[in-house]
Amino acid sequence: DALILEEPAADVWLDETFEFQGLAEDDQTPHALRSHLCSFRLPSGVGCHAFKGGGTQLSRYLWRGGTEEARRRGAGPRTVAEDDARSLRLVVDLLEAVNHLHCRGSAHL
């Protein structure tokens, strides 16, 4: 699975492509910013970026007790400590990504 984002403005797409290449080449890039697969143009000329797909959609994520998929597999509910650790990891990943982009001088909001 992949998530494809279109960027119709050619100059913006080119800037983003260079930024994604820079992130891929930087050993300090946090895990949360390493999902870019490739950048390409459609036959129409519209620029696109492909990112790793998968995971759980936020609208389907059960913030307490696991995911719907885990429940369907018969996994028991997670403990509060497990939920808190998972939520904390998401927040830390986000903060590390924003800090990294900020330090690079990259647009990040």
Coordinates of C-alpha atoms in Angstrom, one line a residue:
D1 CA 0.0 0.0 0.0
A2 CA 1.1 3.5 -0.7
L3 CA -0.3 7.0 0.0
I4 CA 0.0 9.2 -3.1
L5 CA -0.2 13.0 -2.8
E6 CA -0.6 15.2 -5.8
E7 CA 1.1 18.6 -6.1
P8 CA -0.1 20.5 -9.2
A9 CA 2.3 23.4 -8.8
A10 CA 5.5 22.4 -10.6
D11 CA 7.8 24.6 -8.6
V12 CA 6.4 23.4 -5.2
W13 CA 6.6 19.8 -6.3
L14 CA 10.3 20.3 -7.3
D15 CA 11.1 21.9 -3.9
E16 CA 9.4 19.1 -2.1
T17 CA 11.2 16.5 -4.2
F18 CA 14.6 18.1 -3.2
E19 CA 13.5 18.2 0.4
F20 CA 12.5 14.5 0.5
Q21 CA 15.8 13.6 -1.1
G22 CA 17.7 15.6 1.5
L23 CA 15.7 13.8 4.3
A24 CA 16.6 10.4 2.8
E25 CA 20.3 11.3 2.6
D26 CA 20.5 12.6 6.2
D27 CA 21.4 10.0 8.8
Q28 CA 19.8 12.1 11.5
T29 CA 16.4 12.1 9.9
P30 CA 13.9 10.6 12.5
H31 CA 12.0 7.4 11.7
A32 CA 8.7 9.3 11.4
L33 CA 10.1 11.3 8.3
R34 CA 11.4 8.2 6.5
S35 CA 8.2 7.1 4.7
H36 CA 8.8 8.8 1.4
L37 CA 9.1 6.2 -1.4
C38 CA 9.5 8.3 -4.5
S39 CA 8.4 11.4 -6.4
F40 CA 7.1 11.2 -10.0
R41 CA 5.0 13.0 -12.6
L42 CA 1.8 11.7 -14.0
P43 CA 1.4 11.7 -17.8
S44 CA -0.6 14.9 -17.4
G45 CA 2.5 16.5 -15.9
V46 CA 1.1 16.7 -12.3
G47 CA 3.7 16.0 -9.7
C48 CA 3.1 13.3 -7.1
H49 CA 4.9 11.9 -4.0
A50 CA 4.4 8.4 -2.9
F51 CA 4.7 7.4 0.8
K52 CA 4.6 4.1 2.6
G53 CA 1.0 3.1 3.3
G54 CA -0.4 0.8 5.9
G55 CA -1.2 1.2 9.5
T56 CA -4.5 2.2 10.9
Q57 CA -6.6 5.2 9.8
L58 CA -6.9 7.7 12.6
S59 CA -10.7 7.5 12.2
R60 CA -10.5 3.8 13.0
Y61 CA -7.8 3.9 15.6
L62 CA -9.1 2.9 19.1
W63 CA -7.0 5.1 21.3
R64 CA -7.7 3.0 24.3
G65 CA -7.5 -0.8 24.0
G66 CA -5.9 -1.4 20.6
T67 CA -7.0 -1.3 17.0
E68 CA -10.1 -2.9 15.5
E69 CA -7.9 -5.2 13.5
A70 CA -6.2 -6.4 16.7
R71 CA -9.6 -7.0 18.3
R72 CA -10.7 -9.0 15.3
R73 CA -7.6 -11.2 15.6
G74 CA -8.6 -11.9 19.2
A75 CA -5.9 -9.8 20.9
G76 CA -7.0 -8.8 24.3
P77 CA -7.3 -5.1 25.3
R78 CA -4.0 -3.4 26.1
T79 CA -3.4 -2.1 29.6
V80 CA -3.5 1.6 30.4
A81 CA 0.3 1.5 30.7
E82 CA 0.6 0.0 27.2
D83 CA -1.8 2.6 25.8
D84 CA 0.1 5.4 27.5
A85 CA 3.4 4.2 26.2
R86 CA 2.1 3.9 22.6
S87 CA 0.5 7.4 22.8
L88 CA 3.7 8.8 24.2
R89 CA 5.7 7.2 21.3
L90 CA 3.4 8.9 18.8
V91 CA 3.9 12.3 20.5
V92 CA 7.7 11.9 20.8
D93 CA 7.9 10.9 17.1
L94 CA 5.9 14.0 16.1
L95 CA 8.1 16.3 18.3
E96 CA 11.3 14.7 16.9
A97 CA 10.1 15.2 13.4
V98 CA 9.1 18.8 13.9
N99 CA 12.4 19.6 15.7
H100 CA 14.4 18.0 12.9
L101 CA 12.6 20.0 10.2
H102 CA 12.9 23.2 12.2
C103 CA 16.6 22.7 12.6
R104 CA 17.0 22.1 8.9
G105 CA 15.1 25.3 8.2
S106 CA 12.4 23.3 6.4
A107 CA 8.7 24.3 6.3
H108 CA 6.9 22.0 8.8
L109 CA 3.5 23.4 9.7

